[in-house]
C-alpha atoms as a printed R data frame, in Angstrom:
    type eleno elety resid chain resno       x       y      z
1   ATOM     1    CA   MET     A     1 -13.297 -59.520 53.215
2   ATOM     2    CA   ASN     A     2 -13.462 -56.307 52.119
3   ATOM     3    CA   ARG     A     3 -11.048 -54.154 53.633
4   ATOM     4    CA   ARG     A     4 -11.258 -50.403 53.256
5   ATOM     5    CA   PRO     A     5  -8.371 -47.697 54.009
6   ATOM     6    CA   ARG     A     6  -8.649 -46.193 57.142
7   ATOM     7    CA   PRO     A     7  -8.347 -42.162 56.573
8   ATOM     8    CA   GLY     A     8  -5.201 -40.927 56.822
9   ATOM     9    CA   GLN     A     9  -3.900 -44.008 54.878
10  ATOM    10    CA   PRO     A    10  -2.291 -44.238 51.676
11  ATOM    11    CA   ARG     A    11  -4.595 -46.398 49.498
12  ATOM    12    CA   ALA     A    12  -3.330 -48.582 46.235
13  ATOM    13    CA   VAL     A    13  -3.374 -46.506 43.059
14  ATOM    14    CA   PRO     A    14  -2.985 -48.042 39.682
15  ATOM    15    CA   ARG     A    15   0.208 -47.149 38.159
16  ATOM    16    CA   LYS     A    16   0.234 -44.893 34.819
17  ATOM    17    CA   SER     A    17   2.399 -46.064 32.040
18  ATOM    18    CA   GLN     A    18   5.407 -44.059 30.737
19  ATOM    19    CA   GLU     A    19   3.450 -43.032 27.816
20  ATOM    20    CA   GLU     A    20   0.202 -42.168 29.509
21  ATOM    21    CA   ILE     A    21   2.508 -39.900 31.806
22  ATOM    22    CA   ASP     A    22   4.074 -38.738 28.553
23  ATOM    23    CA   ALA     A    23   0.727 -38.194 26.932
24  ATOM    24    CA   LEU     A    24  -0.551 -36.388 29.900
25  ATOM    25    CA   VAL     A    25   2.632 -34.158 30.050
26  ATOM    26    CA   ARG     A    26   2.298 -33.213 26.621
27  ATOM    27    CA   ARG     A    27  -1.513 -32.181 27.340
28  ATOM    28    CA   MET     A    28  -0.947 -30.406 30.009
29  ATOM    29    CA   ARG     A    29   1.995 -28.642 28.235
30  ATOM    30    CA   GLY     A    30   0.221 -27.448 25.229
31  ATOM    31    CA   GLU     A    31  -3.128 -26.571 27.483
32  ATOM    32    CA   GLU     A    32  -0.876 -23.933 29.160
33  ATOM    33    CA   GLU     A    33   0.904 -22.731 25.780
34  ATOM    34    CA   SER     A    34  -2.245 -22.218 24.004
35  ATOM    35    CA   ARG     A    35  -3.941 -20.491 26.825
36  ATOM    36    CA   GLU     A    36  -0.600 -18.349 27.001
37  ATOM    37    CA   THR     A    37  -0.428 -17.691 23.344
38  ATOM    38    CA   TYR     A    38  -3.714 -15.961 23.096
39  ATOM    39    CA   ARG     A    39  -3.045 -13.795 26.243
40  ATOM    40    CA   GLU     A    40   0.147 -12.638 24.760
41  ATOM    41    CA   LYS     A    41  -1.568 -11.904 21.573
42  ATOM    42    CA   SER     A    42  -4.012 -10.210 22.647
43  ATOM    43    CA   LEU     A    43  -1.741  -7.807 24.788
44  ATOM    44    CA   LYS     A    44   0.281  -7.483 21.860
45  ATOM    45    CA   LEU     A    45  -2.676  -6.318 19.697
46  ATOM    46    CA   HIS     A    46  -4.570  -4.357 21.714
47  ATOM    47    CA   GLY     A    47  -1.997  -3.008 24.480
48  ATOM    48    CA   TRP     A    48  -1.969  -3.151 28.508
49  ATOM    49    CA   ILE     A    49  -4.794  -1.095 28.780
50  ATOM    50    CA   CYS     A    50  -8.098  -1.795 29.720
51  ATOM    51    CA   ALA     A    51 -11.227  -1.379 26.871
52  ATOM    52    CA   LYS     A    52 -13.503  -0.397 29.208
53  ATOM    53    CA   CYS     A    53 -12.319   1.782 31.891
54  ATOM    54    CA   GLY     A    54  -9.130   2.815 30.148
55  ATOM    55    CA   ARG     A    55  -6.846   2.134 32.973
56  ATOM    56    CA   GLU     A    56  -3.018   1.683 32.025
57  ATOM    57    CA   PHE     A    57  -0.884  -1.158 33.326
58  ATOM    58    CA   GLU     A    58   2.680  -1.476 33.779
59  ATOM    59    CA   ARG     A    59   4.603  -4.974 34.049
60  ATOM    60    CA   ASP     A    60   4.354  -4.928 38.125
61  ATOM    61    CA   THR     A    61   0.329  -4.861 37.739
62  ATOM    62    CA   LEU     A    62  -0.058  -6.654 34.433
63  ATOM    63    CA   HIS     A    63  -1.710  -9.692 36.070
64  ATOM    64    CA   LEU     A    64  -4.698  -7.627 37.006
65  ATOM    65    CA   LEU     A    65  -5.457  -7.603 33.201
66  ATOM    66    CA   THR     A    66  -7.404 -10.175 31.567
67  ATOM    67    CA   VAL     A    67  -8.689 -11.097 28.482
68  ATOM    68    CA   HIS     A    68 -12.172 -11.491 28.276
69  ATOM    69    CA   HIS     A    69 -13.922 -13.720 25.075
70  ATOM    70    CA   LYS     A    70 -16.443 -11.310 23.964
71  ATOM    71    CA   ASP     A    71 -18.657 -14.264 22.554
72  ATOM    72    CA   GLY     A    72 -18.020 -16.156 25.941
73  ATOM    73    CA   ASN     A    73 -16.253 -19.230 24.013
74  ATOM    74    CA   HIS     A    74 -12.879 -19.916 24.938
75  ATOM    75    CA   HIS     A    75 -11.595 -21.818 22.673
76  ATOM    76    CA   ASN     A    76 -12.782 -19.152 20.090
77  ATOM    77    CA   ASN     A    77  -9.479 -17.598 19.296
78  ATOM    78    CA   PRO     A    78  -9.057 -16.014 15.954
79  ATOM    79    CA   PRO     A    79  -5.633 -14.757 15.277
80  ATOM    80    CA   ASN     A    80  -6.915 -11.051 14.366
81  ATOM    81    CA   GLY     A    81  -8.301 -11.096 18.254
82  ATOM    82    CA   SER     A    82 -11.789 -10.223 17.100
83  ATOM    83    CA   ASN     A    83 -13.363 -12.032 20.313
84  ATOM    84    CA   TRP     A    84 -10.861 -10.568 22.875
85  ATOM    85    CA   GLU     A    85 -10.833  -7.313 24.687
86  ATOM    86    CA   ASN     A    86  -8.444  -6.682 27.564
87  ATOM    87    CA   LEU     A    87 -10.421  -5.947 30.460
88  ATOM    88    CA   CYS     A    88  -8.988  -5.018 33.842
89  ATOM    89    CA   ALA     A    89 -10.209  -7.740 36.644
90  ATOM    90    CA   TYR     A    90 -12.612  -5.316 37.802
91  ATOM    91    CA   CYS     A    91 -14.220  -4.656 34.833
92  ATOM    92    CA   HIS     A    92 -13.777  -7.991 33.854
93  ATOM    93    CA   ASP     A    93 -16.070  -9.402 36.950
94  ATOM    94    CA   ASP     A    94 -18.124  -6.464 35.851
95  ATOM    95    CA   GLU     A    95 -18.810  -7.582 32.799
96  ATOM    96    CA   HIS     A    96 -19.434 -11.262 33.567
97  ATOM    97    CA   SER     A    97 -22.063  -9.989 36.950
98  ATOM    98    CA   ARG     A    98 -23.896  -7.684 34.357
99  ATOM    99    CA   SER     A    99 -24.404 -10.501 32.089
100 ATOM   100    CA   LEU     A   100 -25.751 -12.782 35.089
101 ATOM   101    CA   LEU     A   101 -27.954 -10.239 35.757
102 ATOM   102    CA   GLY     A   102 -29.726  -9.995 32.748
103 ATOM   103    CA   ASP     A   103 -30.287 -13.355 32.332
104 ATOM   104    CA   TYR     A   104 -32.050 -13.292 35.791
105 ATOM   105    CA   LEU     A   105 -34.101 -10.540 34.832
106 ATOM   106    CA   SER     A   106 -35.028 -11.543 31.752
107 ATOM   107    CA   GLY     A   107 -36.485 -15.095 32.980
108 ATOM   108    CA   LYS     A   108 -33.482 -17.055 31.310
109 ATOM   109    CA   LYS     A   109 -31.940 -19.740 33.313
């Protein structure tokens, strides 16, 4: 007889070995570090200002300043910052919505 766990009951999950856990933690830390690294580099290179609207940011509002990848490839992070531009959250949303609208109007899927 095949027993299914009832909703709300914990189900048996195979445990990972310590090596698998360590590898997962290393991978997650590496991804987090690389994400922080290009953001920090872009902020140093391009300053705490939106490249589109010119709004300047302080430490308490810096979370609203994002790094936009010009070619759309988040893995293309050249050290000179040529694929990045710092955009405020509002301009970043506008930038992505414009490309979606352009693709729609031109018939691209």
